[in-house]
Coordinates of C-alpha atoms in Angstrom, one line a residue:
Chain I
X1 CA 0.0 0.0 0.0
X2 CA 1.5 3.4 -1.1
X3 CA 2.8 5.3 1.8
X4 CA 2.9 8.7 0.1
X5 CA 0.0 9.7 -2.1
X6 CA -0.6 12.8 -4.1
X7 CA -3.7 14.4 -5.6
X8 CA -4.5 15.2 -8.3
X9 CA -2.2 13.2 -10.5
X10 CA -2.7 15.5 -13.4
X11 CA -4.0 19.1 -13.4
X12 CA -4.6 21.7 -16.1
X13 CA -5.0 25.3 -14.7
X14 CA -5.4 28.7 -16.3
X15 CA -3.0 31.6 -15.7
X16 CA -4.0 33.6 -12.7
X17 CA -6.0 30.8 -11.2
X18 CA -5.4 29.1 -7.8
X19 CA -4.1 25.6 -7.6
X20 CA -3.8 23.4 -4.6
X21 CA -1.7 20.2 -4.7
X22 CA -2.2 17.7 -1.9
X23 CA 0.0 15.1 -0.3
X24 CA -0.8 12.5 2.3
X25 CA 1.7 10.2 4.0
X26 CA 1.1 7.1 6.2
X27 CA 4.8 6.7 7.2
X28 CA 4.3 8.8 10.4
X29 CA 7.3 10.9 9.3
X30 CA 7.9 14.3 10.8
X31 CA 9.4 15.9 7.7
X32 CA 7.6 16.5 4.5
X33 CA 8.9 18.1 1.3
X34 CA 7.6 19.6 -2.0
X35 CA 9.9 19.5 -5.1
X36 CA 9.4 20.4 -8.7
X37 CA 11.2 18.6 -11.6
X38 CA 11.4 20.1 -15.0
X39 CA 12.1 18.1 -18.1
X40 CA 15.7 16.8 -18.1
X41 CA 16.5 18.2 -14.7
X42 CA 16.9 17.0 -11.2
X43 CA 14.6 18.0 -8.3
X44 CA 14.4 21.5 -6.7
X45 CA 13.1 22.0 -3.2
X46 CA 10.2 24.4 -2.9
X47 CA 8.9 24.1 0.7
X48 CA 9.4 21.7 3.5
X49 CA 8.0 21.1 7.0
X50 CA 9.2 19.6 10.2
X51 CA 5.8 18.8 11.6
X52 CA 2.2 19.9 11.9
X53 CA 1.9 23.7 11.8
X54 CA 5.4 24.2 10.4
X55 CA 6.4 25.3 6.9
X56 CA 9.9 26.4 5.7
X57 CA 11.1 27.9 2.5
X58 CA 13.3 25.8 0.3
X59 CA 15.5 26.9 -2.6
X60 CA 12.7 28.2 -4.9
X61 CA 9.7 29.3 -2.8
X62 CA 8.6 32.3 -4.8
X63 CA 5.1 32.0 -6.1
X64 CA 4.3 29.1 -3.8
X65 CA 2.8 28.7 -0.3
X66 CA 2.6 25.5 1.8
X67 CA 0.4 24.3 4.5
X68 CA 0.9 21.4 7.0
X69 CA -2.4 21.1 9.0
X70 CA -1.5 17.6 10.3
X71 CA 1.3 15.0 10.5
X72 CA -0.2 13.3 7.5
X73 CA -1.0 16.1 5.2
X74 CA 1.1 18.7 3.4
X75 CA -0.3 21.0 0.6
X76 CA 1.3 23.2 -2.0
X77 CA -0.6 26.3 -3.0
X78 CA -0.2 28.4 -6.1
X79 CA -2.3 31.5 -5.5
X80 CA -1.8 32.9 -8.9
X81 CA -0.6 30.2 -11.3
X82 CA 1.8 31.2 -14.1
X83 CA 2.9 29.2 -17.2
X84 CA 6.4 29.0 -15.7
X85 CA 5.0 26.8 -13.0
X86 CA 4.2 24.1 -15.5
X87 CA 6.1 21.1 -14.1
X88 CA 6.0 17.8 -12.3
X89 CA 5.6 18.2 -8.6
X90 CA 6.8 15.6 -6.1
X91 CA 6.0 15.3 -2.4
X92 CA 8.2 13.3 -0.1
X93 CA 8.2 12.4 3.6
X94 CA 11.1 11.4 5.7
X95 CA 12.9 11.3 9.0
X96 CA 16.4 12.6 9.3
X97 CA 17.8 12.6 5.7
X98 CA 16.1 9.6 4.2
X99 CA 13.2 10.6 2.0
X100 CA 10.3 8.6 0.3
X101 CA 8.5 10.0 -2.6
X102 CA 4.9 10.1 -3.9
X103 CA 4.1 9.4 -7.6
X104 CA 4.1 13.0 -8.7
X105 CA 1.6 15.5 -10.0
X106 CA 1.8 16.8 -13.6
X107 CA 0.7 20.4 -13.6
X108 CA 0.1 22.4 -16.8
X109 CA -0.7 26.1 -16.6
X110 CA -2.1 27.5 -19.8
Chain B
X1 CA 29.8 24.7 -9.6
X2 CA 27.8 21.6 -8.8
X3 CA 27.9 20.5 -5.2
X4 CA 27.0 17.0 -6.2
X5 CA 28.3 16.0 -9.6
X6 CA 27.2 12.7 -11.2
X7 CA 29.0 10.9 -14.0
X8 CA 28.4 9.8 -16.6
X9 CA 25.4 11.9 -17.6
X10 CA 24.2 9.2 -19.9
X11 CA 25.0 5.6 -20.5
X12 CA 23.9 2.8 -22.8
X13 CA 24.5 -0.8 -22.0
X14 CA 23.8 -4.2 -23.4
X15 CA 21.6 -6.5 -21.2
X16 CA 23.7 -8.7 -19.0
X17 CA 26.7 -6.3 -18.7
X18 CA 28.0 -4.4 -15.6
X19 CA 28.2 -0.7 -15.0
X20 CA 29.3 1.8 -12.4
X21 CA 27.8 5.2 -11.7
X22 CA 29.5 7.8 -9.6
X23 CA 28.8 10.9 -7.5
X24 CA 31.5 13.3 -6.4
X25 CA 30.7 15.8 -3.7
X26 CA 32.2 19.3 -3.1
X27 CA 30.3 19.4 0.3
X28 CA 31.0 17.5 3.5
X29 CA 28.2 15.0 3.3
X30 CA 27.4 12.5 6.1
X31 CA 24.8 10.4 4.2
X32 CA 24.0 9.6 0.6
X33 CA 20.8 8.4 -1.0
X34 CA 20.5 6.7 -4.4
X35 CA 17.2 6.8 -6.4
X36 CA 16.0 5.4 -9.6
X37 CA 13.5 7.4 -11.6
X38 CA 11.9 4.8 -13.9
X39 CA 10.4 5.5 -17.3
X40 CA 7.0 6.1 -15.7
X41 CA 8.5 8.9 -13.6
X42 CA 8.3 7.2 -10.2
X43 CA 11.2 7.8 -7.8
X44 CA 12.3 4.5 -6.2
X45 CA 14.6 4.4 -3.2
X46 CA 17.6 2.2 -3.8
X47 CA 20.1 2.9 -1.0
X48 CA 20.5 5.1 2.0
X49 CA 24.1 5.1 3.1
X50 CA 26.3 6.3 5.9
X51 CA 30.0 5.8 5.0
X52 CA 30.4 2.2 4.0
X53 CA 28.8 -0.2 1.5
X54 CA 25.4 -1.8 1.0
X55 CA 24.3 -4.5 -1.4
X56 CA 20.9 -5.4 -2.6
X57 CA 20.6 -8.1 -5.3
X58 CA 22.4 -7.0 -8.4
X59 CA 23.0 -3.5 -7.0
X60 CA 25.9 -2.5 -4.7
X61 CA 26.7 1.0 -3.4
X62 CA 29.6 2.5 -1.6
X63 CA 30.1 5.9 0.1
X64 CA 33.4 7.3 1.1
X65 CA 32.9 10.5 3.1
X66 CA 36.6 11.2 3.4
X67 CA 37.2 11.1 -0.3
X68 CA 33.8 12.7 -1.0
X69 CA 32.3 10.3 -3.5
X70 CA 29.8 7.5 -3.8
X71 CA 29.4 4.8 -6.4
X72 CA 26.5 2.6 -7.6
X73 CA 27.4 -0.7 -9.3
X74 CA 24.9 -2.6 -11.4
X75 CA 25.7 -6.2 -12.1
X76 CA 24.1 -8.2 -14.9
X77 CA 22.0 -5.2 -16.1
X78 CA 18.3 -6.0 -17.0
X79 CA 15.9 -4.1 -19.1
X80 CA 14.0 -2.9 -16.0
X81 CA 17.1 -1.1 -14.8
X82 CA 16.6 1.5 -17.4
X83 CA 15.8 5.0 -16.1
X84 CA 17.6 7.9 -14.5
X85 CA 19.7 7.4 -11.4
X86 CA 20.0 10.2 -8.9
X87 CA 22.2 10.6 -5.9
X88 CA 21.5 13.1 -3.1
X89 CA 23.7 14.0 -0.2
X90 CA 23.1 15.8 3.0
X91 CA 25.4 18.8 3.6
X92 CA 25.5 18.4 7.4
X93 CA 24.2 21.9 8.1
X94 CA 21.0 21.7 6.0
X95 CA 18.3 20.7 8.5
X96 CA 17.4 17.5 6.6
X97 CA 17.5 19.0 3.1
X98 CA 19.3 17.1 0.4
X99 CA 21.6 18.3 -2.3
X100 CA 20.8 16.5 -5.6
X101 CA 22.9 15.5 -8.5
X102 CA 21.6 16.0 -12.0
X103 CA 21.2 12.3 -12.7
X104 CA 22.6 9.6 -15.0
X105 CA 20.3 8.4 -17.7
X106 CA 20.8 4.7 -18.2
X107 CA 19.4 2.8 -21.2
X108 CA 19.6 -1.0 -21.2
X109 CA 19.4 -2.6 -24.7
X110 CA 18.3 -6.1 -25.4

């Protein structure tokens, strides 16, 4: 049974619209992460969290917000989506430095 | 420059042959993770290493923190080994964030 799940798996949004990507983990890990991966590139960290109620900025936080309402759930929010945010988004959970990934969400902003 | 440099960037092998992938670090890392991103896009955990070696089936990985490198050896390559291999290291002072390499794209030919 998948321990890190993401929804939706695919999303098409319009420029200027609000997008929320959701992540749920059943690993009982304290840390959760949001990354984006652009074609042919590695992963870049957007936001992360150490536990419920905490959010921290990663390497590329501009244009994104995050919310961690519980141990299990971590959301990534694009208040005003732009075409440059078209990408594949991965959520991960972990303790210490070991991380486990969800299946990814493909977001297209038109 | 890249803090985590992977080589080679791409590799094509015949089924049944062996290969070695490498990550060199310009940071003082204490742990390394290796992932396979399969052709469907899923990120699969392969190894989580402190200095030393680990083996799992046809895969073997080593991490030398003093010489600042890690290797991933694939023995008797199979078609399902195709994909992009990423290494990620922790830079000690990062609060559980990882520094990612840009990946090695591996193609296994029948």
